[in-house]
Amino acid sequence: MRSSQRPLAASLLTAAMLAALVACSGAAAPEAKDTTPPTVPTGLTAASGSSTTVHVMWEAATDDRGVTRYQVLQDGRQVKEVPATTVMTDVTGLAPGARHAFAVRALDAAGNTSPATPAVPATTLRATTEDREPPTAPRALRATPDGPTAATLTWTAARDDTRVTAYDVYQAGVRVHTAPGTATTARLAGLRPGTAYSLTLRARDAAENSSPDSAPAELTTAPAPGAPPNTSPLALRATSARGEITLTWTPPETGAPVTHHELHIDGRFATTVVWGADPPSGRASYTFPAQAEPGTTLTLTLRARLPDGTWGDFSAPHAVVVR
């Protein structure tokens, strides 16, 4: 009777081949578990801008693999969680005239948590009678680079029929910083090296009335060591009247005339502005139909074509309301 068993030699050969495949597979050792927590965030501030809100800001923590989020604590209890790209937030729904202590801690993807910052106190403003009068716009806003990632702002104080409780700094319509109502200077951190910014300032009172925007302040941070020169158009301005928008700007220094600029609206390509071989010297301007309903806010950016045919960096975004 014929046996159904496989020959012994074949079985041993198969086992040897499998062992060789496993030995040669080069499987990587499992990645070491992340047990290192982020550093403690620094520069924590907490300021009340109204009777129900406290604005909390801090400077970013660091981690060997990357911070993923921050937790904001009120009186030792977590009340908010924000992504790592956010280093400021409002704690709302507070009682008027109440004192609280705020702290922040950082977390990484593995769930490691930094110690909390030392707590910072803040007291909400007391409720006042109905106030519908906004402050005046701050004046003489100036922005001075402070190295490649920071800047110092200064301004002339606004006026209000009650009192100014906060100043809000905006970049292209997005609030990026808040300073106390008694301040006339602020330091912005976390900026990008060699980048152009257009900043405006609004004053706010205890009833959350906001002033009109100040005149914009232009800022270009210092480049990082070894970085190429800035190639973005500077001091972009936009005004709107009768359904048209007029842009003015200063072309970048490229060592040759800049004949082409590319306009983007709300992050999308809109048109190319071409002057040919004889572009304007100094400030340039361009007017085009708004093609949007009155009251619509558009965010505009511009970039120049460089002598080598490539496109340079985008300008700082500039927001304009269609009239």
XYZ file of C-alpha atoms in Angstrom:
323
model
C 0.000 0.000 0.000
C 1.432 3.420 -1.038
C 2.062 5.797 1.829
C 0.392 9.251 1.722
C 3.134 10.831 3.793
C 5.477 13.381 2.143
C 9.129 12.299 1.780
C 11.202 13.250 4.816
C 13.827 15.040 2.672
C 11.199 17.342 1.138
C 9.752 18.203 4.570
C 13.205 19.105 5.923
C 13.947 21.207 2.818
C 10.697 23.152 3.161
C 11.392 23.865 6.826
C 14.907 25.039 6.025
C 13.639 27.364 3.298
C 11.061 28.909 5.622
C 13.685 29.482 8.269
C 15.947 31.151 5.714
C 13.132 33.420 4.508
C 12.369 34.530 8.058
C 16.053 35.140 8.756
C 16.480 37.205 5.565
C 13.242 39.159 5.771
C 14.971 42.044 7.545
C 11.847 42.819 9.577
C 12.427 46.020 11.502
C 12.338 45.941 15.248
C 9.186 47.474 16.676
C 9.511 51.223 17.202
C 10.363 52.206 20.744
C 7.405 53.402 22.738
C 7.194 57.177 23.187
C 7.289 57.921 26.903
C 8.745 61.445 26.831
C 6.217 64.197 27.604
C 6.307 67.608 25.913
C 7.884 70.574 27.635
C 5.726 72.932 29.664
C 4.223 75.749 27.540
C 5.659 79.151 28.381
C 4.549 82.783 28.375
C 1.004 82.106 29.607
C -1.270 85.150 29.915
C -4.974 85.455 30.734
C -6.955 88.663 30.291
C -10.655 89.450 30.447
C -12.079 91.458 27.572
C -15.723 91.344 28.673
C -17.931 90.353 31.586
C -18.159 86.725 30.408
C -14.901 85.969 28.560
C -11.226 85.459 29.351
C -8.636 85.306 26.562
C -5.820 82.812 27.251
C -2.543 82.816 25.271
C 0.748 80.926 25.547
C 3.910 80.077 23.612
C 4.320 76.677 22.005
C 5.746 73.668 23.833
C 8.256 71.290 22.231
C 8.363 67.491 22.031
C 10.794 64.889 20.662
C 8.107 63.707 18.218
C 5.726 66.648 18.074
C 3.023 68.282 20.202
C -0.479 67.391 18.984
C -2.782 69.430 21.238
C -3.128 71.679 24.276
C -5.552 71.481 27.184
C -6.712 74.653 28.933
C -7.477 74.374 32.643
C -9.774 76.660 34.622
C -9.371 76.399 38.386
C -7.612 73.057 37.872
C -10.335 71.580 35.643
C -9.993 71.088 31.872
C -12.399 73.346 29.988
C -10.984 73.379 26.435
C -8.739 71.368 24.112
C -7.207 72.916 20.974
C -4.873 71.591 18.232
C -1.123 72.156 18.388
C -1.360 74.891 15.743
C -3.403 77.028 18.166
C -1.735 78.938 21.000
C -4.649 81.159 22.044
C -8.302 80.650 22.883
C -11.290 82.293 24.585
C -12.878 80.740 27.664
C -16.502 81.876 27.503
C -19.701 81.598 29.538
C -18.145 82.930 32.739
C -19.944 84.909 35.395
C -19.392 88.684 35.552
C -16.908 89.888 38.152
C -15.610 86.361 38.860
C -11.963 85.513 39.539
C -10.502 82.345 38.020
C -7.062 80.765 37.604
C -5.995 79.432 34.188
C -3.243 77.003 33.157
C -2.256 75.079 30.015
C -0.604 71.706 29.379
C 0.680 70.077 26.176
C 0.087 66.542 24.871
C 1.740 64.423 22.171
C 0.349 61.659 19.936
C 1.195 58.963 22.500
C -0.853 60.728 25.167
C 2.145 61.943 27.147
C 1.147 65.083 29.016
C 3.400 67.905 30.149
C 3.084 69.397 33.610
C 0.635 72.292 33.659
C 1.959 75.823 33.534
C 1.835 77.853 36.720
C -1.723 79.172 37.043
C -2.421 82.758 35.975
C -5.383 84.641 37.530
C -7.950 86.676 35.610
C -11.155 88.369 36.731
C -14.044 88.928 34.344
C -15.331 92.471 34.064
C -18.394 93.484 35.986
C -21.634 93.712 34.029
C -22.491 97.240 32.927
C -25.541 98.963 31.533
C -26.268 98.379 27.865
C -23.453 99.779 25.714
C -23.768 99.965 21.945
C -21.067 102.550 21.239
C -17.854 101.011 19.823
C -14.421 102.448 20.558
C -12.587 104.575 18.028
C -10.030 102.851 15.820
C -6.479 102.636 17.209
C -4.033 104.908 15.376
C -0.399 104.859 14.263
C -0.019 101.063 14.265
C 3.613 100.064 13.694
C 5.168 96.603 13.352
C 8.885 95.995 13.886
C 10.558 92.601 13.244
C 12.109 90.981 16.296
C 14.234 88.261 14.716
C 12.896 85.680 12.238
C 9.823 84.508 14.238
C 8.571 87.474 16.264
C 7.574 91.130 15.983
C 6.715 94.047 18.236
C 3.581 96.134 17.619
C 3.010 99.648 18.932
C -0.020 101.929 18.554
C -1.830 104.997 19.878
C -4.677 104.127 22.250
C -8.308 104.155 21.115
C -11.073 106.026 22.948
C -14.409 104.707 24.251
C -17.410 106.147 26.111
C -16.856 103.571 28.887
C -13.372 102.101 28.484
C -11.330 99.964 26.106
C -10.893 96.469 27.560
C -8.878 94.721 24.825
C -7.007 95.179 21.557
C -7.312 92.431 18.920
C -4.621 91.945 16.251
C -5.856 90.620 12.885
C -4.057 89.082 9.915
C -6.265 88.928 6.782
C -9.415 89.029 8.908
C -8.271 86.340 11.374
C -7.501 87.300 14.974
C -3.964 86.244 15.866
C -3.363 88.035 19.179
C -5.175 89.912 21.953
C -3.637 92.508 24.275
C -5.132 94.135 27.399
C -7.087 97.371 27.002
C -4.405 99.285 28.891
C -1.649 98.224 26.472
C -0.180 100.213 23.586
C 2.373 97.559 22.644
C 2.335 93.802 22.062
C 4.764 91.099 21.007
C 3.755 88.556 18.355
C 5.524 85.191 18.458
C 5.311 82.092 16.262
C 5.724 83.953 12.951
C 7.427 82.402 9.933
C 10.929 83.538 8.919
C 11.231 85.711 5.825
C 7.453 86.142 5.516
C 5.407 89.263 4.727
C 2.458 90.105 6.988
C -0.225 92.796 6.856
C -1.639 93.410 10.339
C -4.554 95.498 11.595
C -5.786 96.322 15.096
C -9.252 96.702 16.632
C -10.191 98.051 20.043
C -12.934 96.307 22.049
C -15.009 97.340 25.065
C -16.667 95.347 27.862
C -19.884 94.963 25.837
C -17.873 93.296 23.012
C -18.271 96.319 20.713
C -15.296 96.418 18.310
C -13.846 99.493 16.640
C -13.145 99.781 12.918
C -9.785 98.404 11.814
C -6.721 100.549 12.182
C -4.680 101.364 9.118
C -2.628 98.241 8.301
C 0.983 97.812 9.366
C 3.283 95.941 7.008
C 5.874 93.560 8.383
C 8.437 91.206 6.862
C 10.195 88.951 9.342
C 13.925 88.393 9.086
C 14.940 85.372 6.997
C 16.261 82.287 8.705
C 20.066 81.904 8.529
C 21.042 80.724 5.047
C 17.546 81.266 3.630
C 17.120 82.842 0.160
C 15.971 86.498 -0.012
C 12.291 87.396 0.191
C 10.628 87.370 -3.244
C 7.078 88.402 -2.337
C 5.390 91.676 -3.355
C 5.370 94.124 -0.433
C 2.811 96.474 1.130
C -0.196 95.096 -0.779
C -3.232 97.374 -0.429
C -6.772 96.967 -1.766
C -9.650 99.432 -1.952
C -13.135 98.903 -3.346
C -15.550 101.379 -4.963
C -18.520 100.990 -7.347
C -17.951 97.274 -7.878
C -14.253 97.609 -8.667
C -11.160 96.713 -6.626
C -7.888 98.587 -6.954
C -4.661 96.968 -5.816
C -1.385 98.758 -5.115
C 1.898 97.120 -4.125
C 5.670 97.310 -4.339
C 7.280 94.625 -6.553
C 10.098 92.621 -4.959
C 13.748 93.386 -5.606
C 14.840 90.734 -8.106
C 17.706 92.434 -9.961
C 15.545 92.810 -13.081
C 12.177 94.375 -14.030
C 9.162 92.383 -12.797
C 6.794 92.138 -15.779
C 4.262 89.558 -14.494
C 2.256 89.293 -11.269
C -0.229 86.549 -10.484
C -3.382 87.446 -8.481
C -5.170 84.909 -6.287
C -8.585 85.554 -4.676
C -9.621 83.457 -1.676
C -6.746 81.082 -2.399
C -7.659 80.509 -6.079
C -5.924 81.819 -9.203
C -7.788 84.800 -10.675
C -5.607 86.456 -13.327
C -2.091 87.399 -14.402
C -1.187 91.091 -14.519
C 1.267 91.677 -17.412
C 3.156 94.891 -18.233
C 5.507 93.594 -20.873
C 9.032 94.992 -21.096
C 8.307 98.338 -19.388
C 6.713 97.731 -15.961
C 6.001 100.703 -13.675
C 8.776 101.839 -11.366
C 8.095 101.977 -7.636
C 4.499 101.312 -6.585
C 2.359 99.321 -9.039
C -1.437 99.348 -9.316
C -4.152 97.294 -10.975
C -7.967 97.719 -11.059
C -10.413 94.914 -11.847
C -14.178 94.188 -11.525
C -15.082 92.737 -8.113
C -17.511 90.103 -9.498
C -18.988 89.595 -6.030
C -21.988 90.941 -4.152
C -21.506 94.155 -2.137
C -20.560 93.339 1.443
C -18.563 90.253 0.424
C -15.088 90.007 1.965
C -12.371 88.827 -0.423
C -8.839 87.793 0.573
C -6.233 88.760 -1.998
C -2.642 87.566 -2.474
C -0.113 88.381 -5.153
C 3.146 86.854 -6.360
C 5.732 87.949 -8.918
C 7.424 86.062 -11.734
C 11.169 86.043 -11.111
C 13.888 86.552 -13.752
C 14.473 82.776 -13.945
C 10.818 82.229 -14.916
C 9.695 80.760 -11.588
C 7.076 82.335 -9.317
C 8.192 83.984 -6.085
C 6.550 83.888 -2.659
C 3.005 85.141 -2.110
C 2.451 88.518 -0.489
C 0.832 88.803 2.894
C -2.949 88.229 2.467
C -5.060 91.391 2.314
C -8.808 91.388 2.990
C -11.142 93.856 1.238
C -14.928 94.338 1.448
C -16.669 94.757 -1.907
C -18.511 98.099 -2.161
